[in-house]
Short mmCIF file of C-alpha atoms in Angstrom, two decimals:
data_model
loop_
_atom_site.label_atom_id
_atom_site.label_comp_id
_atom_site.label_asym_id
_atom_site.label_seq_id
_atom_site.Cartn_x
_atom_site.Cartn_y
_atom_site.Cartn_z
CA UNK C 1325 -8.90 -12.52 11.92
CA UNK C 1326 -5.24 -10.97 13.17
CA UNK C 1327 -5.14 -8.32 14.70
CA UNK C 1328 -2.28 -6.21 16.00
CA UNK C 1329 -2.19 -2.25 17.38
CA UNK C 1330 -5.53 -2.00 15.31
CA UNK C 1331 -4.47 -3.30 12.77
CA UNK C 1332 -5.72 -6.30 10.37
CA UNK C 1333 -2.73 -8.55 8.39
CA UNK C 1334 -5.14 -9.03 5.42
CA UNK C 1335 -5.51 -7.02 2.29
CA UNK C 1336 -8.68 -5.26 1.04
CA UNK C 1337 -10.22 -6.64 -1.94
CA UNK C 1338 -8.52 -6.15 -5.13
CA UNK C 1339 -12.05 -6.34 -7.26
CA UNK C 1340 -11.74 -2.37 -8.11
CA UNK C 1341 -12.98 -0.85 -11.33
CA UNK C 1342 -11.56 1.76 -13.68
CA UNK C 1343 -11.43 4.92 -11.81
CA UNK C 1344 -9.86 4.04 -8.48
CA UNK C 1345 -7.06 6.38 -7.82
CA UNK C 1346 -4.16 6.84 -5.89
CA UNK C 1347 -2.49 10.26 -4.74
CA UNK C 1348 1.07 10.34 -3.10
CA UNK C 1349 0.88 13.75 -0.69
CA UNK C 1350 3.58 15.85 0.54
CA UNK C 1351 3.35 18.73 2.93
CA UNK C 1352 5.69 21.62 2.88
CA UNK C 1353 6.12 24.71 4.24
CA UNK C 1354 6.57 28.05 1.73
CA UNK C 1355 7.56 31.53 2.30
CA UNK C 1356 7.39 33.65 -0.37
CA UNK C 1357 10.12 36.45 -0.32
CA UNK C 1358 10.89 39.12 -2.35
CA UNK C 1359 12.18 38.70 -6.34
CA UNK C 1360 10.16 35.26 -6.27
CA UNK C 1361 12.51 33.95 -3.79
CA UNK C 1362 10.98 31.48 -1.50
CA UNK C 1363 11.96 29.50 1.49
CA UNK C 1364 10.77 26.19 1.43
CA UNK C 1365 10.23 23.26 4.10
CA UNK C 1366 9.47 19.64 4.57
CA UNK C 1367 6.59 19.69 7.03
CA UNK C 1368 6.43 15.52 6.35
CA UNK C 1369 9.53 13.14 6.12
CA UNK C 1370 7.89 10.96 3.63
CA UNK C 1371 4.72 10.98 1.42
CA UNK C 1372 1.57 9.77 2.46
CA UNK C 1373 -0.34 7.38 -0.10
CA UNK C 1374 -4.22 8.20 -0.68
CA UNK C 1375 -6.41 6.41 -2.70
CA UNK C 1376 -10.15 6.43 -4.09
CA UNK C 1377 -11.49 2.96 -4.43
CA UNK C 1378 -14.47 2.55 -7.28
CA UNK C 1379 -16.30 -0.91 -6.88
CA UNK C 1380 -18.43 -0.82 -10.02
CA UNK C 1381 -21.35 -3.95 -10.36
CA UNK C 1382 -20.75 -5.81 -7.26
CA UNK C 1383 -22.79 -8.90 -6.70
CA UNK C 1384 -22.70 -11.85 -4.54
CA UNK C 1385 -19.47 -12.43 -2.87
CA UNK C 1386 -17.32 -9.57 -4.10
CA UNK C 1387 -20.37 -7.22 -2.30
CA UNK C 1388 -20.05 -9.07 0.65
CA UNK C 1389 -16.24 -8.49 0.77
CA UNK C 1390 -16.31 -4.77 0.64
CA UNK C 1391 -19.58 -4.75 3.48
CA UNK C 1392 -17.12 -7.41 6.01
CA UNK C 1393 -13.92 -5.47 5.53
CA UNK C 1394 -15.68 -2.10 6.44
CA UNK C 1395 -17.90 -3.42 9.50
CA UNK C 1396 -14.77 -5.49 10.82
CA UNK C 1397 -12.52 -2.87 10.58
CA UNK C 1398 -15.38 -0.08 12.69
CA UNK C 1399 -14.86 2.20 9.58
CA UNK C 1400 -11.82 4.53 10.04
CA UNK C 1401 -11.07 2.53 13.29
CA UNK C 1402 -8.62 -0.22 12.03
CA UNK C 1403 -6.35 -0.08 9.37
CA UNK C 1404 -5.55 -3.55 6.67
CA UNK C 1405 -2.92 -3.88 3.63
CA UNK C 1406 -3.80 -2.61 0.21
CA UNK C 1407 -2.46 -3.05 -3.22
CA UNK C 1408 -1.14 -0.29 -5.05
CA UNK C 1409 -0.69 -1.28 -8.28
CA UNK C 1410 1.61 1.49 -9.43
CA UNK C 1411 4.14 0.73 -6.59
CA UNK C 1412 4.21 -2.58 -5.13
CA UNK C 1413 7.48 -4.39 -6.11
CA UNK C 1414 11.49 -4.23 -5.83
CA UNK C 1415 13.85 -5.83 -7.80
CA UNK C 1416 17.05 -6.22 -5.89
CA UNK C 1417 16.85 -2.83 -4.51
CA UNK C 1418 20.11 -1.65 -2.36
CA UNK C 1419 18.90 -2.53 1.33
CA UNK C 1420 22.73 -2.25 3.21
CA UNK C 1421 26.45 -3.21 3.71
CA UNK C 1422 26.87 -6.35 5.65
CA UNK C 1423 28.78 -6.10 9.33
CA UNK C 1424 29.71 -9.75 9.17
CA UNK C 1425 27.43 -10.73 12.44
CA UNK C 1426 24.16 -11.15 12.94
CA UNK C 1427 21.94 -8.13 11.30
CA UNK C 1428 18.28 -7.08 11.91
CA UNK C 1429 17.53 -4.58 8.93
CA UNK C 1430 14.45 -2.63 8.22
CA UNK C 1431 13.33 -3.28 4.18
CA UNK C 1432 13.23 0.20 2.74
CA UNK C 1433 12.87 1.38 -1.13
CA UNK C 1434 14.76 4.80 -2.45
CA UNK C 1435 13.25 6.69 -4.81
CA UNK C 1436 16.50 8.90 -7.24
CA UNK C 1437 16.18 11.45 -9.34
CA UNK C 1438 19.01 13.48 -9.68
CA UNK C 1439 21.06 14.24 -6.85
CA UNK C 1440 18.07 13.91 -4.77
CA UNK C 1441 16.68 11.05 -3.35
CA UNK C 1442 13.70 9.93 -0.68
CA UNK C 1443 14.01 6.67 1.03
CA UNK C 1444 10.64 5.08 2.69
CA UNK C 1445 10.22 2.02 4.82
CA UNK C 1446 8.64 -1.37 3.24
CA UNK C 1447 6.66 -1.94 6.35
CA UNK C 1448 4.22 -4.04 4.74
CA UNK C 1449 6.01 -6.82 2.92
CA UNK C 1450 4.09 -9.22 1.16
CA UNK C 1451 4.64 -13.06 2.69
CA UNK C 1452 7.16 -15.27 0.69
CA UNK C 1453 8.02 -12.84 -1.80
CA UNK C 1454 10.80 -11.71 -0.08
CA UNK C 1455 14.44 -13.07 -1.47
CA UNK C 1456 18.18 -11.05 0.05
CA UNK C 1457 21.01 -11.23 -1.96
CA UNK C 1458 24.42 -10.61 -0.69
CA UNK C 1459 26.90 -9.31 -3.86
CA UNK C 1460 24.68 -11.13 -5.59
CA UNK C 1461 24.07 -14.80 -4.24
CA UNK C 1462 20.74 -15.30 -2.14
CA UNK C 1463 21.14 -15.56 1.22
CA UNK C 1464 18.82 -16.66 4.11
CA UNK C 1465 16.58 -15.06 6.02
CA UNK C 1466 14.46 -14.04 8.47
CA UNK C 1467 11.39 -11.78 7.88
CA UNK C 1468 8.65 -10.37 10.04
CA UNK C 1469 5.93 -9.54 7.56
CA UNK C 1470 4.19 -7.49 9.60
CA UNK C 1471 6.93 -5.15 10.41
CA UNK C 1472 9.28 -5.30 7.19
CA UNK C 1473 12.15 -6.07 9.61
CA UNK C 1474 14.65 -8.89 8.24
CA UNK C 1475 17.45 -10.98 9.68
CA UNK C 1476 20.05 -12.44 8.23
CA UNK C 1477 24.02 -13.31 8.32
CA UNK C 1478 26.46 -11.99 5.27
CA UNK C 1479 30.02 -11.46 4.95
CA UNK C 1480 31.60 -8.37 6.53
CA UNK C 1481 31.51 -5.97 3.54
CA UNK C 1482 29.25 -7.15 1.30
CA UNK C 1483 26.58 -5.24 -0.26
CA UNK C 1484 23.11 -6.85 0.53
CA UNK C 1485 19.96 -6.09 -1.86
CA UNK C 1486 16.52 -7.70 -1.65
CA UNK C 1487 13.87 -8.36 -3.89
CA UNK C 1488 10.14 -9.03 -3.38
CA UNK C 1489 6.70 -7.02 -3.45
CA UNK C 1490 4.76 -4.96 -0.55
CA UNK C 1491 1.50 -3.47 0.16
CA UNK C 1492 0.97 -0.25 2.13
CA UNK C 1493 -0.75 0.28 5.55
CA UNK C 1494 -3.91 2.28 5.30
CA UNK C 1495 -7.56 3.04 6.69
CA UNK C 1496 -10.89 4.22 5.23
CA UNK C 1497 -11.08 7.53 5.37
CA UNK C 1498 -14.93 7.68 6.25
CA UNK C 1499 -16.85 6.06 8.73
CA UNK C 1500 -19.76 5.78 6.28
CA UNK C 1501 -20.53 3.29 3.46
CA UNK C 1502 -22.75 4.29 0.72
CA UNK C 1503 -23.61 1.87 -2.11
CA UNK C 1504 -25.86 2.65 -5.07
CA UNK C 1505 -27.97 -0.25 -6.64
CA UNK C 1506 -27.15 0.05 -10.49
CA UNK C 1507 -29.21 -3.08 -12.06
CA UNK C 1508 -31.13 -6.30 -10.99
CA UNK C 1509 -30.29 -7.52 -15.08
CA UNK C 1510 -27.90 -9.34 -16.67
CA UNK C 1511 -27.37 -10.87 -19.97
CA UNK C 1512 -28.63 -14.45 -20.48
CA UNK C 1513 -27.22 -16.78 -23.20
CA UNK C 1514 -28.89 -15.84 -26.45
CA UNK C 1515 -27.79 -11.86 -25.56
CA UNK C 1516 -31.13 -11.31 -23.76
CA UNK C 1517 -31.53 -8.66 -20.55
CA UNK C 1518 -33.15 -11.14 -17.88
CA UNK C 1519 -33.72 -10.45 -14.39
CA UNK C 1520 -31.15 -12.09 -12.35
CA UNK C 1521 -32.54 -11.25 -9.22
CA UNK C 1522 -29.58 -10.02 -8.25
CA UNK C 1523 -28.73 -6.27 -6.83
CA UNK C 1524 -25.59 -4.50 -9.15
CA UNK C 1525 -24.67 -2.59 -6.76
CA UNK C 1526 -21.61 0.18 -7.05
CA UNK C 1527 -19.92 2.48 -4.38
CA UNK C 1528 -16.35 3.94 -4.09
CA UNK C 1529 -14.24 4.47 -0.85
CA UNK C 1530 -11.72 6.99 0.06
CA UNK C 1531 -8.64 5.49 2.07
CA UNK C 1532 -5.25 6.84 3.60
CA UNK C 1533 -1.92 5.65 4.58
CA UNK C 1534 -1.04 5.19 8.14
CA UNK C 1535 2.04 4.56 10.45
CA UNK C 1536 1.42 0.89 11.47
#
């Protein structure tokens, strides 16, 4: 197991059911005035990612998976990489403009709409998916996956994009684990309910993002 800062390198189980959800948060600041007037302000820089994790029907391994990855980690102790599949990919995103020397660049993903814009750092990025391109042509380079800091060597001027997918950085959010036992059936082959002798079992787990 790595370990770094209290943090774990590997990513929590991807066996989740319909249900799971995730929740981007802001927090901001309003004063209401007079005339509906308001003065409004960023409390947070960036969002923070929640997320509800339903494990529906576990058996065997995929049980033991979520019950290791919550004892190892002490509960909301240490955080681990999730997958969130609504954001987890670039496709040669705009990272910066090249000085000509040696650069050390951290990965970061803007979100546009409008004239307005949020950037957020990719500090998470997922090992050998990561490709730069400078004006186009891939380049080498250097990254620390654990970080989302890269290094590389491009032409003075040119405009340097990078492609690849990332998780995020998070924790459960509880430092209890509740599972419910659904069934000890399952189907046989001629369509039958036999007893597998096997628990179902089913929980759900509430995580949050964190600065790692």
């Amino acid at each position: 197991m790595r370990t770094n800062n209290g943090f774990i390198e590997e990513r929590l189980t991807e066996c989740a059911s319909f249900g799971t959800t995730f929740t981007w948060s802001f927090n901001t600041s309003i004063h209401e005035l007079t005339n509906k007037h308001e003065v409004r302000r960023r409390v947070w820089l960036r969002p923070r990612l929640r997320a509800t994790i339903v494990f529906e029907n576990l058996r065997g391994e995929a049980r033991a998976e979520v019950v290791n990855a919550f004892l190892a980690c002490a509960g909301r102790l240490i955080g681990f990489r999730v997958k969130c599949p609504l954001d987890y990919q670039v496709d040669r995103a705009f990272l910066c403009t090249s000085t000509g020397g040696e650069q050390r660049v951290q990965l970061q993903k803007t979100y546009i709409m409008g004239l307005s814009e949020q950037v957020i750092d990719i500090k998470k990025p997922v090992s050998d998916t990561i490709e730069l391109y400078a004006d186009g042509e891939p380049i080498l380079s250097a990254v620390d996956y654990s970080t989302g800091m890269v290094t590389f060597t491009a032409e003075e001027g040119a405009e340097i994009r990078w492609s690849g997918e990332y998780d995020f950085a998070m924790r459960f959010d509880s430092d209890d684990l509740d599972f419910t036992i659904n069934s000890v059936h399952s189907q046989g082959e001629n369509g039958d309910v036999v007893d597998s002798g096997q628990y179902y079992v089913g929980s759900s787990v509430d995580l949050v993002e964190i600065d790692s």
